[in-house]
Amino acid sequence: MLVESVYRSEDVPIADRFDGWSTLVGQTHAPVDVVSDYRDDFRVLQRTLSLGAVSVWPASFQPVLFRRTPQLIRESDPEGLHLTLPLKGTLHVSRERDDASYDPYSLNVVKTSDPFEIRSIEGSDGLHTGVGLEVPAALLPIPGPQLDRLTGLRLSAEEGFGALLAQLLTQLANGTHAYQPADGPRLGKVVVNLLSALFAHALDADTLLSPETHQQTLVLRIRAFVQGNLHDPELTPASIAAAHHISTSYLHRLFRHEDETVAAWIRQQRLDHVRRDLADPALHTTPIHAIAARWGFPRAADFTRAFRTAYGMPPSDYRSTLESE
């Protein structure tokens, strides 16, 4: 799993919980004044994930007010960009130029160089839950004046690059067991590329992106497209290229430095989903051929051959082995 630290209120004496977490927020983000009506017995769980120069911090906590003042900015400014993805509850953000509220799956952006107030409002469980993202502004290809424009925009996390970024942040919030510590800097680079593409699109300034960032974000869009269309037996490199307005040869060039060819990756994704469904007790009466067809294998013989090649046994034997355990 990735390198991470955990701050859990029940692991800390009651009298120290709130102040301890306030100090942690200042270290993770930037120095802020934190105020809460619940400080006497504060509940919080925060994980801080290190992705190279980027950090991600999923957290659940009781309602608070974060205040970044001009004095705090003068005392310490890491010159970073902070993005928040609310998952449960809302955020109300006050800046010098505007006030705005952010519901779940909308994205809020603030700069550590600007004063702000962020008030968290709890969800139905009495906690605000969200994911914070810290990125040094110097890593982004967006000039300072244009970054200023972003802090007043409402960025959607339900479509386009915002959805891809939210999907990655939510996945990290749910757990990092699929990753190794060495994956951290690579994931940090993916986050920066997605964030750059999201900002450039919001500002209608795609020319700011480097060719490398364009290519990497296009690969991420293609992977998300494939995941959403695995059920379609007509999903092929040609259909993927057409959907993204590129040639098939360019699609193959994009995946030249990936671990697998496009076709091989599609096949493995389908096989992984079939294997998961075969292991699901709730689906034990569903015919194997129906599960295979659900994931884009309309011909049973082709599916059985691919499954045996990938996992060393026919799908019927795989299911029988699981059911006998």
mmCIF file of C-alpha atoms in Angstrom:
data_model
loop_
_atom_site.group_PDB
_atom_site.id
_atom_site.type_symbol
_atom_site.label_atom_id
_atom_site.label_comp_id
_atom_site.label_asym_id
_atom_site.label_seq_id
_atom_site.Cartn_x
_atom_site.Cartn_y
_atom_site.Cartn_z
ATOM 1 C CA MET A 1 0.000 0.000 0.000
ATOM 2 C CA LEU A 2 0.999 3.646 -0.299
ATOM 3 C CA VAL A 3 2.895 5.535 2.370
ATOM 4 C CA GLU A 4 0.269 7.086 4.634
ATOM 5 C CA SER A 5 -0.296 8.343 8.151
ATOM 6 C CA VAL A 6 -3.530 8.158 10.136
ATOM 7 C CA TYR A 7 -4.957 10.534 12.734
ATOM 8 C CA ARG A 8 -7.857 8.955 14.619
ATOM 9 C CA SER A 9 -9.501 10.908 17.436
ATOM 10 C CA GLU A 10 -10.077 7.868 19.637
ATOM 11 C CA ASP A 11 -6.308 7.263 19.658
ATOM 12 C CA VAL A 12 -5.728 10.682 21.265
ATOM 13 C CA PRO A 13 -6.683 11.953 24.762
ATOM 14 C CA ILE A 14 -9.958 13.903 24.589
ATOM 15 C CA ALA A 15 -8.343 17.163 25.688
ATOM 16 C CA ASP A 16 -5.764 16.981 22.879
ATOM 17 C CA ARG A 17 -7.922 15.782 19.976
ATOM 18 C CA PHE A 18 -8.978 19.084 18.446
ATOM 19 C CA ASP A 19 -5.699 20.953 18.866
ATOM 20 C CA GLY A 20 -3.740 17.950 17.614
ATOM 21 C CA TRP A 21 -5.822 17.735 14.469
ATOM 22 C CA SER A 22 -5.699 21.518 13.899
ATOM 23 C CA THR A 23 -1.910 21.307 13.955
ATOM 24 C CA LEU A 24 -2.010 18.404 11.497
ATOM 25 C CA VAL A 25 -4.210 20.380 9.081
ATOM 26 C CA GLY A 26 -1.702 23.217 9.220
ATOM 27 C CA GLN A 27 1.093 20.803 8.337
ATOM 28 C CA THR A 28 -0.879 19.019 5.602
ATOM 29 C CA HIS A 29 -2.331 22.123 3.944
ATOM 30 C CA ALA A 30 -1.079 25.451 5.304
ATOM 31 C CA PRO A 31 -1.442 27.207 8.666
ATOM 32 C CA VAL A 32 -5.123 27.978 9.311
ATOM 33 C CA ASP A 33 -7.266 28.993 12.250
ATOM 34 C CA VAL A 34 -9.692 26.166 12.988
ATOM 35 C CA VAL A 35 -12.852 26.795 15.017
ATOM 36 C CA SER A 36 -15.504 24.273 16.073
ATOM 37 C CA ASP A 37 -18.411 24.025 18.489
ATOM 38 C CA TYR A 38 -17.359 20.400 19.049
ATOM 39 C CA ARG A 39 -13.752 20.936 20.117
ATOM 40 C CA ASP A 40 -14.309 19.614 23.673
ATOM 41 C CA ASP A 41 -14.821 16.061 22.386
ATOM 42 C CA PHE A 42 -13.879 16.213 18.728
ATOM 43 C CA ARG A 43 -14.404 13.291 16.338
ATOM 44 C CA VAL A 44 -12.132 12.973 13.322
ATOM 45 C CA LEU A 45 -10.456 10.406 11.102
ATOM 46 C CA GLN A 46 -7.860 11.636 8.626
ATOM 47 C CA ARG A 47 -5.509 9.654 6.415
ATOM 48 C CA THR A 48 -2.683 11.507 4.710
ATOM 49 C CA LEU A 49 -1.311 9.850 1.561
ATOM 50 C CA SER A 50 2.075 10.858 0.189
ATOM 51 C CA LEU A 51 2.208 10.927 -3.629
ATOM 52 C CA GLY A 52 5.596 12.519 -4.099
ATOM 53 C CA ALA A 53 5.148 16.302 -4.066
ATOM 54 C CA VAL A 54 1.363 15.814 -4.004
ATOM 55 C CA SER A 55 -0.633 14.789 -0.943
ATOM 56 C CA VAL A 56 -4.174 13.466 -0.664
ATOM 57 C CA TRP A 57 -6.055 13.455 2.619
ATOM 58 C CA PRO A 58 -9.396 11.673 2.956
ATOM 59 C CA ALA A 59 -11.061 12.837 6.175
ATOM 60 C CA SER A 60 -14.274 12.673 8.189
ATOM 61 C CA PHE A 61 -14.771 15.235 10.957
ATOM 62 C CA GLN A 62 -17.345 17.193 12.893
ATOM 63 C CA PRO A 63 -18.320 20.663 11.586
ATOM 64 C CA VAL A 64 -15.519 23.217 11.640
ATOM 65 C CA LEU A 65 -14.560 26.595 10.217
ATOM 66 C CA PHE A 66 -11.155 26.882 8.527
ATOM 67 C CA ARG A 67 -9.859 30.442 8.263
ATOM 68 C CA ARG A 68 -6.755 31.419 6.270
ATOM 69 C CA THR A 69 -5.991 35.015 7.188
ATOM 70 C CA PRO A 70 -3.655 37.621 5.617
ATOM 71 C CA GLN A 71 -1.450 37.396 8.712
ATOM 72 C CA LEU A 72 -1.103 33.617 8.384
ATOM 73 C CA ILE A 73 -0.278 34.041 4.699
ATOM 74 C CA ARG A 74 2.482 36.515 5.534
ATOM 75 C CA GLU A 75 3.885 34.140 8.145
ATOM 76 C CA SER A 76 3.874 31.045 5.941
ATOM 77 C CA ASP A 77 2.799 30.380 2.367
ATOM 78 C CA PRO A 78 3.704 27.090 0.653
ATOM 79 C CA GLU A 79 2.284 28.559 -2.602
ATOM 80 C CA GLY A 80 0.043 25.598 -3.114
ATOM 81 C CA LEU A 81 -3.328 24.836 -4.540
ATOM 82 C CA HIS A 82 -5.921 23.067 -2.417
ATOM 83 C CA LEU A 83 -8.798 21.173 -4.000
ATOM 84 C CA THR A 84 -11.634 19.668 -1.946
ATOM 85 C CA LEU A 85 -14.047 16.965 -3.067
ATOM 86 C CA PRO A 86 -17.003 16.781 -0.631
ATOM 87 C CA LEU A 87 -18.494 13.283 -0.367
ATOM 88 C CA LYS A 88 -20.969 13.715 2.525
ATOM 89 C CA GLY A 89 -22.143 17.120 3.665
ATOM 90 C CA THR A 90 -21.422 20.447 1.995
ATOM 91 C CA LEU A 91 -18.834 23.226 2.103
ATOM 92 C CA HIS A 92 -19.507 26.945 2.215
ATOM 93 C CA VAL A 93 -16.520 28.921 0.957
ATOM 94 C CA SER A 94 -16.009 32.670 1.407
ATOM 95 C CA ARG A 95 -13.276 34.458 -0.518
ATOM 96 C CA GLU A 96 -12.514 38.125 -1.072
ATOM 97 C CA ARG A 97 -14.409 38.080 -4.373
ATOM 98 C CA ASP A 98 -17.240 35.630 -3.832
ATOM 99 C CA ASP A 99 -19.143 33.180 -1.647
ATOM 100 C CA ALA A 100 -20.180 29.738 -2.861
ATOM 101 C CA SER A 101 -21.522 26.429 -1.569
ATOM 102 C CA TYR A 102 -20.263 23.072 -2.792
ATOM 103 C CA ASP A 103 -22.398 19.937 -2.645
ATOM 104 C CA PRO A 104 -21.051 16.386 -2.880
ATOM 105 C CA TYR A 105 -19.179 15.723 -6.118
ATOM 106 C CA SER A 106 -18.430 19.328 -6.885
ATOM 107 C CA LEU A 107 -14.875 20.582 -6.662
ATOM 108 C CA ASN A 108 -13.700 23.588 -4.662
ATOM 109 C CA VAL A 109 -10.325 25.222 -5.361
ATOM 110 C CA VAL A 110 -8.474 27.679 -3.114
ATOM 111 C CA LYS A 111 -4.922 29.027 -3.152
ATOM 112 C CA THR A 112 -2.806 29.125 -0.011
ATOM 113 C CA SER A 113 -1.754 32.629 -1.101
ATOM 114 C CA ASP A 114 -5.319 33.973 -0.823
ATOM 115 C CA PRO A 115 -7.428 34.574 2.302
ATOM 116 C CA PHE A 116 -10.489 32.350 2.654
ATOM 117 C CA GLU A 117 -12.981 30.834 5.050
ATOM 118 C CA ILE A 118 -14.323 27.326 4.563
ATOM 119 C CA ARG A 119 -17.209 26.153 6.711
ATOM 120 C CA SER A 120 -17.926 22.424 6.651
ATOM 121 C CA ILE A 121 -21.515 21.268 7.076
ATOM 122 C CA GLU A 122 -22.104 17.731 8.264
ATOM 123 C CA GLY A 123 -23.854 14.891 6.485
ATOM 124 C CA SER A 124 -26.571 12.676 7.949
ATOM 125 C CA ASP A 125 -24.073 10.921 10.261
ATOM 126 C CA GLY A 126 -23.021 14.180 11.921
ATOM 127 C CA LEU A 127 -19.659 14.233 10.116
ATOM 128 C CA HIS A 128 -18.389 16.014 7.054
ATOM 129 C CA THR A 129 -16.585 13.590 4.750
ATOM 130 C CA GLY A 130 -14.426 14.571 1.818
ATOM 131 C CA VAL A 131 -11.040 14.315 0.152
ATOM 132 C CA GLY A 132 -8.487 17.107 0.227
ATOM 133 C CA LEU A 133 -5.780 17.435 -2.411
ATOM 134 C CA GLU A 134 -2.625 19.535 -2.050
ATOM 135 C CA VAL A 135 -0.577 20.395 -5.156
ATOM 136 C CA PRO A 136 2.311 22.873 -5.433
ATOM 137 C CA ALA A 137 1.202 25.571 -7.876
ATOM 138 C CA ALA A 138 4.617 25.373 -9.564
ATOM 139 C CA LEU A 139 3.780 21.873 -10.863
ATOM 140 C CA LEU A 140 0.835 23.155 -12.903
ATOM 141 C CA PRO A 141 1.254 24.701 -16.372
ATOM 142 C CA ILE A 142 -1.349 27.368 -15.560
ATOM 143 C CA PRO A 143 -0.042 30.966 -15.066
ATOM 144 C CA GLY A 144 -0.862 32.686 -11.773
ATOM 145 C CA PRO A 145 -3.484 35.129 -13.139
ATOM 146 C CA GLN A 146 -5.407 32.272 -14.717
ATOM 147 C CA LEU A 147 -5.175 30.206 -11.538
ATOM 148 C CA ASP A 148 -6.876 33.130 -9.808
ATOM 149 C CA ARG A 149 -9.870 32.650 -12.105
ATOM 150 C CA LEU A 150 -10.218 29.017 -11.051
ATOM 151 C CA THR A 151 -10.920 29.856 -7.420
ATOM 152 C CA GLY A 152 -14.267 31.353 -8.440
ATOM 153 C CA LEU A 153 -15.367 28.512 -10.697
ATOM 154 C CA ARG A 154 -17.623 25.579 -9.809
ATOM 155 C CA LEU A 155 -15.937 22.491 -11.231
ATOM 156 C CA SER A 156 -18.062 19.405 -11.750
ATOM 157 C CA ALA A 157 -16.843 16.024 -10.513
ATOM 158 C CA GLU A 158 -19.533 14.181 -12.477
ATOM 159 C CA GLU A 159 -18.263 14.565 -16.037
ATOM 160 C CA GLY A 160 -15.104 14.925 -18.078
ATOM 161 C CA PHE A 161 -11.742 15.355 -16.396
ATOM 162 C CA GLY A 162 -13.443 16.248 -13.114
ATOM 163 C CA ALA A 163 -15.091 12.829 -13.035
ATOM 164 C CA LEU A 164 -11.776 11.098 -13.774
ATOM 165 C CA LEU A 165 -10.055 13.023 -10.990
ATOM 166 C CA ALA A 166 -12.913 12.360 -8.549
ATOM 167 C CA GLN A 167 -12.842 8.665 -9.423
ATOM 168 C CA LEU A 168 -9.138 8.462 -8.601
ATOM 169 C CA LEU A 169 -9.476 10.454 -5.361
ATOM 170 C CA THR A 170 -12.450 8.346 -4.247
ATOM 171 C CA GLN A 171 -10.553 5.156 -5.029
ATOM 172 C CA LEU A 172 -7.630 6.342 -2.902
ATOM 173 C CA ALA A 173 -10.040 7.312 -0.120
ATOM 174 C CA ASN A 174 -11.482 3.787 -0.159
ATOM 175 C CA GLY A 175 -8.062 2.169 0.307
ATOM 176 C CA THR A 176 -4.616 1.848 -1.248
ATOM 177 C CA HIS A 177 -3.919 -1.881 -0.882
ATOM 178 C CA ALA A 178 -3.684 -2.298 -4.664
ATOM 179 C CA TYR A 179 -0.606 -0.041 -4.757
ATOM 180 C CA GLN A 180 3.016 -0.264 -3.667
ATOM 181 C CA PRO A 181 4.927 2.599 -1.975
ATOM 182 C CA ALA A 182 6.848 3.168 -5.220
ATOM 183 C CA ASP A 183 3.541 3.898 -6.987
ATOM 184 C CA GLY A 184 3.087 7.106 -4.968
ATOM 185 C CA PRO A 185 5.103 9.490 -7.192
ATOM 186 C CA ARG A 186 3.577 7.934 -10.319
ATOM 187 C CA LEU A 187 0.079 8.499 -8.949
ATOM 188 C CA GLY A 188 1.090 12.043 -8.044
ATOM 189 C CA LYS A 189 2.015 12.652 -11.677
ATOM 190 C CA VAL A 190 -1.338 11.259 -12.808
ATOM 191 C CA VAL A 191 -3.117 13.599 -10.380
ATOM 192 C CA VAL A 192 -1.169 16.627 -11.659
ATOM 193 C CA ASN A 193 -1.929 15.738 -15.288
ATOM 194 C CA LEU A 194 -5.641 15.308 -14.591
ATOM 195 C CA LEU A 195 -5.768 18.517 -12.603
ATOM 196 C CA SER A 196 -3.924 20.379 -15.368
ATOM 197 C CA ALA A 197 -6.326 19.063 -17.990
ATOM 198 C CA LEU A 198 -9.349 19.928 -15.829
ATOM 199 C CA PHE A 199 -8.119 23.483 -15.289
ATOM 200 C CA ALA A 200 -7.132 24.022 -18.918
ATOM 201 C CA HIS A 201 -10.558 22.821 -20.056
ATOM 202 C CA ALA A 202 -12.351 25.049 -17.533
ATOM 203 C CA LEU A 203 -10.314 28.049 -18.688
ATOM 204 C CA ASP A 204 -10.628 27.126 -22.393
ATOM 205 C CA ALA A 205 -6.841 27.138 -22.504
ATOM 206 C CA ASP A 206 -5.832 23.698 -23.788
ATOM 207 C CA THR A 207 -2.778 25.211 -25.490
ATOM 208 C CA LEU A 208 -1.204 25.526 -22.032
ATOM 209 C CA LEU A 209 -0.856 21.756 -21.777
ATOM 210 C CA SER A 210 2.278 19.986 -22.951
ATOM 211 C CA PRO A 211 1.986 17.223 -25.589
ATOM 212 C CA GLU A 212 2.935 14.706 -22.880
ATOM 213 C CA THR A 213 0.086 15.864 -20.617
ATOM 214 C CA HIS A 214 -2.345 15.768 -23.548
ATOM 215 C CA GLN A 215 -1.332 12.181 -24.302
ATOM 216 C CA GLN A 216 -1.438 10.979 -20.710
ATOM 217 C CA THR A 217 -4.856 12.478 -20.032
ATOM 218 C CA LEU A 218 -6.154 11.036 -23.290
ATOM 219 C CA VAL A 219 -4.988 7.580 -22.172
ATOM 220 C CA LEU A 220 -6.850 8.073 -18.876
ATOM 221 C CA ARG A 221 -10.014 9.116 -20.739
ATOM 222 C CA ILE A 222 -9.717 6.052 -22.966
ATOM 223 C CA ARG A 223 -9.275 3.738 -19.990
ATOM 224 C CA ALA A 224 -12.377 5.203 -18.324
ATOM 225 C CA PHE A 225 -14.315 4.821 -21.590
ATOM 226 C CA VAL A 226 -13.299 1.172 -21.844
ATOM 227 C CA GLN A 227 -14.300 0.455 -18.237
ATOM 228 C CA GLY A 228 -17.740 1.871 -18.935
ATOM 229 C CA ASN A 229 -18.237 -0.143 -22.118
ATOM 230 C CA LEU A 230 -16.804 -3.585 -21.355
ATOM 231 C CA HIS A 231 -20.256 -5.097 -21.828
ATOM 232 C CA ASP A 232 -20.257 -4.108 -25.508
ATOM 233 C CA PRO A 233 -18.923 -6.981 -27.689
ATOM 234 C CA GLU A 234 -18.233 -4.394 -30.396
ATOM 235 C CA LEU A 235 -15.724 -2.589 -28.171
ATOM 236 C CA THR A 236 -12.539 -2.778 -30.254
ATOM 237 C CA PRO A 237 -9.503 -0.589 -30.838
ATOM 238 C CA ALA A 238 -11.209 0.765 -33.958
ATOM 239 C CA SER A 239 -14.417 1.710 -32.121
ATOM 240 C CA ILE A 240 -12.438 3.257 -29.245
ATOM 241 C CA ALA A 241 -10.385 5.338 -31.686
ATOM 242 C CA ALA A 242 -13.521 6.513 -33.476
ATOM 243 C CA ALA A 243 -15.184 7.512 -30.192
ATOM 244 C CA HIS A 244 -12.174 9.691 -29.337
ATOM 245 C CA HIS A 245 -11.701 11.123 -32.847
ATOM 246 C CA ILE A 246 -8.255 9.642 -33.341
ATOM 247 C CA SER A 247 -6.862 7.054 -35.726
ATOM 248 C CA THR A 248 -6.404 3.434 -34.685
ATOM 249 C CA SER A 249 -2.677 3.708 -35.336
ATOM 250 C CA TYR A 250 -2.456 6.714 -32.998
ATOM 251 C CA LEU A 251 -4.386 4.767 -30.343
ATOM 252 C CA HIS A 252 -1.803 2.002 -30.533
ATOM 253 C CA ARG A 253 1.010 4.561 -30.270
ATOM 254 C CA LEU A 254 -0.588 5.974 -27.123
ATOM 255 C CA PHE A 255 -0.443 2.534 -25.512
ATOM 256 C CA ARG A 256 3.045 1.767 -26.799
ATOM 257 C CA HIS A 257 4.574 2.484 -23.382
ATOM 258 C CA GLU A 258 1.780 0.811 -21.414
ATOM 259 C CA ASP A 259 2.093 -2.699 -19.988
ATOM 260 C CA GLU A 260 -0.271 -4.249 -22.570
ATOM 261 C CA THR A 261 -1.707 -3.594 -25.990
ATOM 262 C CA VAL A 262 -5.178 -2.055 -26.123
ATOM 263 C CA ALA A 263 -6.841 -5.322 -27.143
ATOM 264 C CA ALA A 264 -5.003 -7.334 -24.485
ATOM 265 C CA TRP A 265 -5.942 -4.830 -21.791
ATOM 266 C CA ILE A 266 -9.629 -4.925 -22.805
ATOM 267 C CA ARG A 267 -9.614 -8.719 -22.720
ATOM 268 C CA GLN A 268 -7.977 -8.810 -19.285
ATOM 269 C CA GLN A 269 -10.435 -6.280 -17.874
ATOM 270 C CA ARG A 270 -13.331 -8.401 -19.114
ATOM 271 C CA LEU A 271 -11.797 -11.576 -17.696
ATOM 272 C CA ASP A 272 -11.201 -9.928 -14.327
ATOM 273 C CA HIS A 273 -14.865 -8.888 -14.135
ATOM 274 C CA VAL A 274 -16.047 -12.369 -15.095
ATOM 275 C CA ARG A 275 -13.794 -13.963 -12.484
ATOM 276 C CA ARG A 276 -15.137 -11.576 -9.839
ATOM 277 C CA ASP A 277 -18.733 -12.476 -10.739
ATOM 278 C CA LEU A 278 -17.963 -16.197 -10.732
ATOM 279 C CA ALA A 279 -16.681 -15.774 -7.169
ATOM 280 C CA ASP A 280 -19.812 -13.899 -6.061
ATOM 281 C CA PRO A 281 -22.127 -16.217 -4.049
ATOM 282 C CA ALA A 282 -25.101 -14.081 -5.065
ATOM 283 C CA LEU A 283 -24.499 -15.098 -8.700
ATOM 284 C CA HIS A 284 -23.859 -18.802 -8.191
ATOM 285 C CA THR A 285 -27.048 -19.777 -10.067
ATOM 286 C CA THR A 286 -26.339 -17.472 -13.022
ATOM 287 C CA PRO A 287 -25.098 -19.507 -16.012
ATOM 288 C CA ILE A 288 -21.458 -18.991 -16.836
ATOM 289 C CA HIS A 289 -22.227 -18.111 -20.448
ATOM 290 C CA ALA A 290 -24.616 -15.379 -19.264
ATOM 291 C CA ILE A 291 -21.919 -13.838 -17.052
ATOM 292 C CA ALA A 292 -19.432 -14.021 -19.913
ATOM 293 C CA ALA A 293 -21.864 -12.344 -22.307
ATOM 294 C CA ARG A 294 -22.518 -9.606 -19.741
ATOM 295 C CA TRP A 295 -18.845 -8.666 -19.964
ATOM 296 C CA GLY A 296 -18.475 -8.726 -23.735
ATOM 297 C CA PHE A 297 -17.825 -12.425 -24.489
ATOM 298 C CA PRO A 298 -20.774 -13.441 -26.718
ATOM 299 C CA ARG A 299 -19.149 -16.706 -27.892
ATOM 300 C CA ALA A 300 -18.801 -19.284 -25.124
ATOM 301 C CA ALA A 301 -15.965 -21.220 -26.778
ATOM 302 C CA ASP A 302 -13.832 -18.108 -27.235
ATOM 303 C CA PHE A 303 -14.466 -17.099 -23.634
ATOM 304 C CA THR A 304 -13.591 -20.515 -22.196
ATOM 305 C CA ARG A 305 -10.343 -20.598 -24.159
ATOM 306 C CA ALA A 306 -9.379 -17.085 -23.007
ATOM 307 C CA PHE A 307 -10.261 -17.867 -19.382
ATOM 308 C CA ARG A 308 -8.235 -21.107 -19.368
ATOM 309 C CA THR A 309 -5.240 -19.311 -20.880
ATOM 310 C CA ALA A 310 -5.406 -16.527 -18.290
ATOM 311 C CA TYR A 311 -6.121 -18.576 -15.150
ATOM 312 C CA GLY A 312 -5.001 -22.103 -15.914
ATOM 313 C CA MET A 313 -8.428 -23.786 -15.684
ATOM 314 C CA PRO A 314 -11.850 -23.658 -17.347
ATOM 315 C CA PRO A 315 -14.360 -21.243 -15.796
ATOM 316 C CA SER A 316 -16.563 -24.138 -14.655
ATOM 317 C CA ASP A 317 -13.686 -25.634 -12.661
ATOM 318 C CA TYR A 318 -12.874 -22.223 -11.179
ATOM 319 C CA ARG A 319 -16.440 -21.784 -9.955
ATOM 320 C CA SER A 320 -16.607 -25.373 -8.642
ATOM 321 C CA THR A 321 -13.378 -24.898 -6.715
ATOM 322 C CA LEU A 322 -14.746 -21.798 -4.996
ATOM 323 C CA GLU A 323 -18.084 -23.412 -4.181
ATOM 324 C CA SER A 324 -16.386 -26.411 -2.553
ATOM 325 C CA GLU A 325 -14.270 -24.273 -0.209
#
